[in-house]
CSV table of C-alpha atoms and ligand atoms in Angstrom, one decimal:
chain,number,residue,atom,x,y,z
A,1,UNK,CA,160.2,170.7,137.0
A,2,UNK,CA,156.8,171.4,137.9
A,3,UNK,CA,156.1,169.2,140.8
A,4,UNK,CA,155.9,169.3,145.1
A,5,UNK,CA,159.1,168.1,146.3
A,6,UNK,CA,159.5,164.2,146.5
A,7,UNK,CA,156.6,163.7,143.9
A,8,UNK,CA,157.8,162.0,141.3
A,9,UNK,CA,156.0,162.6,137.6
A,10,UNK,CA,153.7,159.8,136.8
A,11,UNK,CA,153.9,158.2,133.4
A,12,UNK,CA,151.1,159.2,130.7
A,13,UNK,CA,149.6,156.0,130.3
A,14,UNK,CA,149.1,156.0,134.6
A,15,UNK,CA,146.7,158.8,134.1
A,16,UNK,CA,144.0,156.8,133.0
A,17,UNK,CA,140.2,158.0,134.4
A,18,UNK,CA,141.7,159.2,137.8
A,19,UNK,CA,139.2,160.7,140.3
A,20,UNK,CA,139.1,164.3,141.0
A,21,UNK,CA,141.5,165.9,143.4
A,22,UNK,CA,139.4,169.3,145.1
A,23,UNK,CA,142.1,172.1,145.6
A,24,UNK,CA,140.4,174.9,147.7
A,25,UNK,CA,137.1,173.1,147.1
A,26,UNK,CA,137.3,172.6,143.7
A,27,UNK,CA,137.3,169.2,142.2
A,28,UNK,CA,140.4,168.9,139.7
A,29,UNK,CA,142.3,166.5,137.4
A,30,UNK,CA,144.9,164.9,139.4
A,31,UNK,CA,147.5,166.5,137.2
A,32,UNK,CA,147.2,169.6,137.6
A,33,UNK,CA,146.4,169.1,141.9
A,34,UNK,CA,149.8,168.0,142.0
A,35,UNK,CA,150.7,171.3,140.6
A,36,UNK,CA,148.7,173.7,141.9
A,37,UNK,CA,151.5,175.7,144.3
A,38,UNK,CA,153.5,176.4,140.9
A,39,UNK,CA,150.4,177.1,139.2
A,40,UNK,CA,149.2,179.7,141.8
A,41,UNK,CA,152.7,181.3,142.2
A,42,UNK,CA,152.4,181.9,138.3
A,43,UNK,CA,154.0,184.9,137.3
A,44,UNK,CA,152.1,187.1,134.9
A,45,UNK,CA,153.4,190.2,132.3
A,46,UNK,CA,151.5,192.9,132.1
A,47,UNK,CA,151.2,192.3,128.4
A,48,UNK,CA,149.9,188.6,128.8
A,49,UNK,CA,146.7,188.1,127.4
A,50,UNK,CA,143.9,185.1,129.3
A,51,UNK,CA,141.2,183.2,127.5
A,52,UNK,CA,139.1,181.8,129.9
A,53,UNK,CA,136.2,179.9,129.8
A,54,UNK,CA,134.4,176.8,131.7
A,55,UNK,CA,135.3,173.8,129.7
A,56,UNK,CA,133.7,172.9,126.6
A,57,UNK,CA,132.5,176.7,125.7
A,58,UNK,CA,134.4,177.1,122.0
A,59,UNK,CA,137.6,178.0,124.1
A,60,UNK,CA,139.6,177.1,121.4
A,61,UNK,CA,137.4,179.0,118.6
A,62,UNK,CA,138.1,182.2,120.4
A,63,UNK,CA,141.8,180.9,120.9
A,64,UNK,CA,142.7,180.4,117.2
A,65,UNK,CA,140.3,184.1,116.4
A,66,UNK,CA,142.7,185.6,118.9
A,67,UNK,CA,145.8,184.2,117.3
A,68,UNK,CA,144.5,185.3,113.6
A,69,UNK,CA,143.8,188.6,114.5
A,70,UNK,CA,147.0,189.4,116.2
A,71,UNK,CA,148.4,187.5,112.6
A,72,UNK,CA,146.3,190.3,110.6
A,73,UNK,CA,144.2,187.0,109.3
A,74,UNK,CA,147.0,185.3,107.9
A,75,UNK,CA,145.9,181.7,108.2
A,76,UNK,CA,150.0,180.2,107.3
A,77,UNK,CA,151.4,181.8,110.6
A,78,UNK,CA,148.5,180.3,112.3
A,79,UNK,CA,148.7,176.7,110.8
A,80,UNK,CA,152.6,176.0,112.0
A,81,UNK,CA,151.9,174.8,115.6
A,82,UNK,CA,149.3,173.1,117.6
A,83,UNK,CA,146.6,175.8,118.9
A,84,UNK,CA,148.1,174.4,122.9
A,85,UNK,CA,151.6,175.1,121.9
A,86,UNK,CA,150.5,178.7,120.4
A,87,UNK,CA,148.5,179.4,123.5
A,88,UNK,CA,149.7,177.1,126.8
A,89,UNK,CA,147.1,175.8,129.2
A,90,UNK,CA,147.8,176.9,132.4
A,91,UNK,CA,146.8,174.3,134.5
A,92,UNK,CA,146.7,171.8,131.3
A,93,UNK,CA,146.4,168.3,133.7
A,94,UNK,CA,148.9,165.8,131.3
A,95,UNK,CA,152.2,165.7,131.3
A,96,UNK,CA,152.1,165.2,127.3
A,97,UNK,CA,153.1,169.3,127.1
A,98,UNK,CA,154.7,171.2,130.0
A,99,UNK,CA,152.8,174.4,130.1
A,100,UNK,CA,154.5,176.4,132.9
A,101,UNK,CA,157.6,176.0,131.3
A,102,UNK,CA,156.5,176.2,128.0
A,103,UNK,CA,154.9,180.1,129.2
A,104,UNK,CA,158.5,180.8,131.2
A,105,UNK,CA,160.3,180.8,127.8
A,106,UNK,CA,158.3,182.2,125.5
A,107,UNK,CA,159.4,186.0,124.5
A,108,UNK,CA,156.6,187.1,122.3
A,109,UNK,CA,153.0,188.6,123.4
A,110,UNK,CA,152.0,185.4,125.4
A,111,UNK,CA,148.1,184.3,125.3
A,112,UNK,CA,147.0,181.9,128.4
A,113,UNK,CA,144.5,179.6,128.1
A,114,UNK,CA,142.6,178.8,131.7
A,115,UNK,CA,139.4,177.4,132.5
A,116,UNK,CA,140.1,178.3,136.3
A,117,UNK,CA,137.3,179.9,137.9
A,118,UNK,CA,137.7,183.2,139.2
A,119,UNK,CA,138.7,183.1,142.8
A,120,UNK,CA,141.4,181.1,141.7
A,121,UNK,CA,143.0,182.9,139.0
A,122,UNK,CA,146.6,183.9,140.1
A,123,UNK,CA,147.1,186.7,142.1
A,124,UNK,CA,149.3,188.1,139.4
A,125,UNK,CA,147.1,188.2,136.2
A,126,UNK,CA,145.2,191.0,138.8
A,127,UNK,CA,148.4,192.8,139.8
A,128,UNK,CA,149.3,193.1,136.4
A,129,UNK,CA,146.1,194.3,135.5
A,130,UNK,CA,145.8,191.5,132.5
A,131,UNK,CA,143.8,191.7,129.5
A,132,UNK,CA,141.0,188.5,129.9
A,133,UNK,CA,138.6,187.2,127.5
A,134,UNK,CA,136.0,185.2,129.3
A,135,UNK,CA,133.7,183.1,126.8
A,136,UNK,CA,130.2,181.5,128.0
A,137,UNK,CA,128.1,178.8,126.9
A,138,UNK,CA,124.9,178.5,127.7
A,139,UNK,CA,124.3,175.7,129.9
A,140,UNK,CA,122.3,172.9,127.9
A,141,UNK,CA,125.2,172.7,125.0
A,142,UNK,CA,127.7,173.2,127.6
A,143,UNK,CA,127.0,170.2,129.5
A,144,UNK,CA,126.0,167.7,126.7
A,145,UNK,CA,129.8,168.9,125.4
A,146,UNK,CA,131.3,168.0,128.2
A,147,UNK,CA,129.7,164.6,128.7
A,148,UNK,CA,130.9,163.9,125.2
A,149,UNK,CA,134.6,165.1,125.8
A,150,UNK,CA,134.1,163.2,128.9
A,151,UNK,CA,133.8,159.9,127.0
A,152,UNK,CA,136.8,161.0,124.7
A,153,UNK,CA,138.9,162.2,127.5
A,154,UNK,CA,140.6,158.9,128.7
A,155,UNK,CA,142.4,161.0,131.8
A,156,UNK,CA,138.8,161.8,132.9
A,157,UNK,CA,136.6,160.4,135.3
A,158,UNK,CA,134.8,158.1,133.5
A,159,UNK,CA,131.1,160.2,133.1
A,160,UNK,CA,129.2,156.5,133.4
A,161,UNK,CA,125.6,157.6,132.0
A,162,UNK,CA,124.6,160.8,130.7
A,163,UNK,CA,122.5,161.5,133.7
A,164,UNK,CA,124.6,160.7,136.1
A,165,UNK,CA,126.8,162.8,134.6
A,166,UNK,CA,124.3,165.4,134.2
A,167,UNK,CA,123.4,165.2,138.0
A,168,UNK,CA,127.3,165.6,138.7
A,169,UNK,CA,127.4,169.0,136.7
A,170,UNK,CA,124.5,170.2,138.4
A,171,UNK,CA,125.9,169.7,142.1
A,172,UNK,CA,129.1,171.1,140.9
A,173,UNK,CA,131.2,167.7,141.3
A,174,UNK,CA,132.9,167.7,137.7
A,175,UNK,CA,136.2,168.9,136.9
A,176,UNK,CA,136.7,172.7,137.3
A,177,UNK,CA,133.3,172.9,139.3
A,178,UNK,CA,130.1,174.4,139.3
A,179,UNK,CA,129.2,175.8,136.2
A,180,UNK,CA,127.1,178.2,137.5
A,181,UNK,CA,129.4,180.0,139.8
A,182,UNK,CA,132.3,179.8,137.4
A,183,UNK,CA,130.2,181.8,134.9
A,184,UNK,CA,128.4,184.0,137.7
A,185,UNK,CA,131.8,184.7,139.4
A,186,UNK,CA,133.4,185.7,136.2
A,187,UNK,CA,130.3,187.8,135.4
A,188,UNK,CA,130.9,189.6,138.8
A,189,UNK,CA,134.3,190.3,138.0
A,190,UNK,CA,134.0,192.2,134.8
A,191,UNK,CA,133.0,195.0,136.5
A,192,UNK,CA,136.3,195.9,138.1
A,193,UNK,CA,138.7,194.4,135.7
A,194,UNK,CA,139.3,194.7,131.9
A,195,UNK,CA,137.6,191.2,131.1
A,196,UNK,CA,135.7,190.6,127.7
A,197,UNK,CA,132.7,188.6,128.4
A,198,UNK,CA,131.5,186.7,125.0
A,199,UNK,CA,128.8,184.2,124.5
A,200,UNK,CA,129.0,180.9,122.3
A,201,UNK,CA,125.6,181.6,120.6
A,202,UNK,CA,126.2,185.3,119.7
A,203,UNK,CA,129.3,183.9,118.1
A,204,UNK,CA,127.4,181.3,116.1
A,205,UNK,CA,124.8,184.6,115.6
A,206,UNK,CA,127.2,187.0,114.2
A,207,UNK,CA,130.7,185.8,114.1
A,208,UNK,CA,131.5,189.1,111.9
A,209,UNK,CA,130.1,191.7,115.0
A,210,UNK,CA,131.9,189.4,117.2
A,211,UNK,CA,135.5,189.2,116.1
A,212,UNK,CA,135.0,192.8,116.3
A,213,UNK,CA,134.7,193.0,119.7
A,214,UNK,CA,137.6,191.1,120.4
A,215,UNK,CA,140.1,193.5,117.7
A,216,UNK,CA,138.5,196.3,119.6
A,217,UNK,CA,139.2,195.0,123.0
A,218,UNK,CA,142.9,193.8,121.5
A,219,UNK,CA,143.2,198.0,120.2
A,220,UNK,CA,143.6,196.3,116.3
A,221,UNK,CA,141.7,197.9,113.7
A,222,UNK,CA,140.0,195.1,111.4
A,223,UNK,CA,139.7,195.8,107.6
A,224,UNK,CA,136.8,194.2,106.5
A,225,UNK,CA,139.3,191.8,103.5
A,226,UNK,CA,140.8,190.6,107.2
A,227,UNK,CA,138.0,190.1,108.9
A,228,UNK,CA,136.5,187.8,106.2
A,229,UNK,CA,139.5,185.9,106.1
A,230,UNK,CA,139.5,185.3,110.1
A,231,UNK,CA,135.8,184.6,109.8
A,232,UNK,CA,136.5,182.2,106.8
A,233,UNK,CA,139.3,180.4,108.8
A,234,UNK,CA,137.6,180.2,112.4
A,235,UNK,CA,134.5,178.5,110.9
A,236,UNK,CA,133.4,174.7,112.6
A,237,UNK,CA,134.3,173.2,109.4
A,238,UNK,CA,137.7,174.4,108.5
A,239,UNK,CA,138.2,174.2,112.1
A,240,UNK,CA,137.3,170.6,112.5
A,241,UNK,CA,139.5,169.9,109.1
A,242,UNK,CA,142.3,171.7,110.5
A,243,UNK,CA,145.0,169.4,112.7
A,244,UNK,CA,146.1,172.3,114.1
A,245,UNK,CA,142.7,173.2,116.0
A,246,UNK,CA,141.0,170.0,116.3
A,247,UNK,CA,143.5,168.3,118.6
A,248,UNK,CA,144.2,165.4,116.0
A,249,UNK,CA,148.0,166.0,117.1
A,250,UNK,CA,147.7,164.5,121.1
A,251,UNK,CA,147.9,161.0,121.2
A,252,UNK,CA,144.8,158.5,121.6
A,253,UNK,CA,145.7,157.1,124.9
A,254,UNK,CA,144.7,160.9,125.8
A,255,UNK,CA,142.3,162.0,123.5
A,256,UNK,CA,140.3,159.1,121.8
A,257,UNK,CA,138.5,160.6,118.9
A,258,UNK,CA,137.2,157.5,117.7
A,259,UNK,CA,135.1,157.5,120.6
A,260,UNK,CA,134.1,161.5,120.0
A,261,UNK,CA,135.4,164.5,117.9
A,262,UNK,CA,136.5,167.4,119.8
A,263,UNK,CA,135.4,169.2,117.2
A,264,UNK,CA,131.7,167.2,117.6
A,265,UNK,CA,128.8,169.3,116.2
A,266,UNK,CA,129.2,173.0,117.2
A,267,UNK,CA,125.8,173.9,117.5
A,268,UNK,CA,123.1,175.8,119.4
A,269,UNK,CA,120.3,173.5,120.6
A,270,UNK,CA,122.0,170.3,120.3
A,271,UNK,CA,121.2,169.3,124.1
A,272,UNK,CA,117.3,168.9,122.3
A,273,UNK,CA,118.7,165.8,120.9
A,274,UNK,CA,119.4,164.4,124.3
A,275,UNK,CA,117.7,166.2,127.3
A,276,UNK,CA,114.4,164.5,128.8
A,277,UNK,CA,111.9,167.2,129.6
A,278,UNK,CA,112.4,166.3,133.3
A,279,UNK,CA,115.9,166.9,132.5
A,280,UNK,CA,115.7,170.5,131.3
A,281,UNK,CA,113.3,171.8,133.6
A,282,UNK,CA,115.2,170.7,136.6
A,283,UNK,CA,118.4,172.6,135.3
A,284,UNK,CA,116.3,175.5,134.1
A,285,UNK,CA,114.6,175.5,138.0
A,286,UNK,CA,118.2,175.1,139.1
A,287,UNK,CA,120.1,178.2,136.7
A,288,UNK,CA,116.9,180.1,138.0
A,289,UNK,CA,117.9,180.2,141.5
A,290,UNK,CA,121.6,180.2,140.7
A,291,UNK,CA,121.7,182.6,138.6
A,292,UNK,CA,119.3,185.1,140.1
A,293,UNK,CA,119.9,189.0,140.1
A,294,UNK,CA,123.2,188.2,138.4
A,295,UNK,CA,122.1,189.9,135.2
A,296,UNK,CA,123.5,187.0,133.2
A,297,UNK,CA,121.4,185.3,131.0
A,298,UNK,CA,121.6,182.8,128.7
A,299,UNK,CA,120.2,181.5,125.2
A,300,UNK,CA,119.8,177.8,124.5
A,301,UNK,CA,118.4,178.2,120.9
A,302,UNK,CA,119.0,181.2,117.6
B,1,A3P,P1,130.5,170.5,120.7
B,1,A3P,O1,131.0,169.4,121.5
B,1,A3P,O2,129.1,170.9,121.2
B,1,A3P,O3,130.6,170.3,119.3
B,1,A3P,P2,136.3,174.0,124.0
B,1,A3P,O4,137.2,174.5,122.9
B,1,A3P,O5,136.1,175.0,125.1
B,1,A3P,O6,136.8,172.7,124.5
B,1,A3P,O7,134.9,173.8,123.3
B,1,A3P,C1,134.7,172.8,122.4
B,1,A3P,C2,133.3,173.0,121.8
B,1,A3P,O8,133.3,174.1,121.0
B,1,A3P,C3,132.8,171.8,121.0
B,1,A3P,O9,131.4,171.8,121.1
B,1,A3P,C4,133.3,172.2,119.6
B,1,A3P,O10,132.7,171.6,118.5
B,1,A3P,C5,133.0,173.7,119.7
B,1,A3P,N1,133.7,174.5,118.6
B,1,A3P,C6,135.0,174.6,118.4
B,1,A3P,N2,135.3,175.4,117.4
B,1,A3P,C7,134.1,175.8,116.9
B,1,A3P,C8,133.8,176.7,115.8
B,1,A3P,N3,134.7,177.2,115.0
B,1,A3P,N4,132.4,177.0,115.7
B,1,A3P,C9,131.5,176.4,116.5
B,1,A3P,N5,131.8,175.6,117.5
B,1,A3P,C10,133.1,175.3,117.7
């Protein structure tokens, strides 16, 4: 199930560095252009909860805070299922997990993970008036991320150089798009729809004042025993030890973590290590005029 009529479902090894696919002007993974109908026909619950995010933002750090809180921080009810079984990905390219199907049958409070931009969210996520949590990253970090994840990623176009890749994420022509208008467009949005709007470096900050945003926004009351224990459990360490987070469980012909970690270095600043001067000014010059009168700013060191 899944598919157009008369496609057939190509074999897991076949989706080795495809080129994108653009749906409504959008470059995407083949897998999930073959999709798309089903995906944007998605029907939501009122109660379903989304965790959005442009790839590579510490999705899945605010994925597996999510899932402890609404476990009152106990990490064994956490640690029994991959975090993309606990939380589908809507749009999730491989054919390794079946998300669509996977979201049809579940019965409990559902959490979606997307990294859709906004004009493309499913009609129904707005008609049921869904609960979103978008999380940012600021730009530098984000990109050098996804370069790495790029090299990891054997379904992904293969990235070539950093700064070719680099000049791909600044025109917009990576997976998922633009950066800059999936966090501006999301941004936009908050103000007529219950969306959560979190940043990767005030997490790293604070984690503490954080996660207590997110209980709040989720109506749970944190004791501060709990909210150590979540803290303690959603650090990069124990997150990057833990096979339920760090994506150890997909196989290497998908995710090749000899070539990369996904769980790499989780830091703010890191892009210093790799920028060029010329580098960061022209995508400072370029998140200038993007991001104009938007409000949104961003930090790219603590
Ligand atoms: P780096 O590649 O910079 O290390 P996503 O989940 O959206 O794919 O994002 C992955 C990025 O978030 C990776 O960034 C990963 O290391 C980082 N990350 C994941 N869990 C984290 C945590 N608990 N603390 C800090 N960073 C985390």
């Amino acid at each position: 199930m899944g598919l157009e009529s008369g496609e057939q479902e190509l074999s897991p090894e076949s989706f080795k560095r495809l080129d994108p696919v653009e749906v409504h002007g959008i470059p995407f993974h083949k897998g999930t252009a073959r999709r798309w109908r089903l995906i944007s026909e998605f029907k939501a619950r009122p109660d379903d909860l989304v965790i959005c995010s442009y790839p590579k933002s510490g999705t899945t750090w605010i994925q597996e805070i999510v899932d402890m809180i609404r476990h009152g921080g106990d990490p064994q009810k956490c640690e029994k299922t991959p975090i993309y079984k606990r939380m589908p990905f809507l749009e999730m390219p491989h054919p390794v997990v079946s998300p669509l199907e996977e979201l049809e049958a579940m019965t409990s409070l559902r959490t979606i993970k997307t990294h859709l931009p906004v004009q493309l969210l499913p009609p129904s996520f707005w008609e049921q008036n869904c609960k979103i949590i978008y999380m940012a990253r600021n730009p530098k970090d984000n990109v050098l991320s996804y370069f790495h994840f790029h090299r990891m990623n054997q379904t992904y176009p293969d990235p070539v150089t950093w700064n070719q890749f680099l000049e791909n994420f600044l025109a917009g022509k990576v997976l998922w798009g633009s950066w800059f208008d999936h966090v501006r467009g999301w941004w936009e949005a908050k103000d007529h729809h219950p969306i959560l709007y979190l940043f990767y470096e005030d997490m790293k900050e604070d984690p503490g004042r954080e996660i207590q945003k997110v209980a709040q926004f989720l109506d749970f009351e944190l004791p501060e025993l709990v909210l150590n224990k979540i803290i303690q459990h959603t650090t990069f360490e124990r997150m990057k030890a833990n096979p339920m987070t760090n994506y150890s469980t997909l196989p290497s012909f998908i995710l090749d973590q000899t070539v990369s970690s996904f769980m790499r270095k989780g830091m703010v600043g890191d892009w210093k290590s790799n920028f060029t001067v010329a580098q960061s000014e022209k995508l400072d010059g370029i998140c200038d005029q993007l991001l104009r009168n938007s409000g949104l700013t961003f930090r790219t060191q603590l």
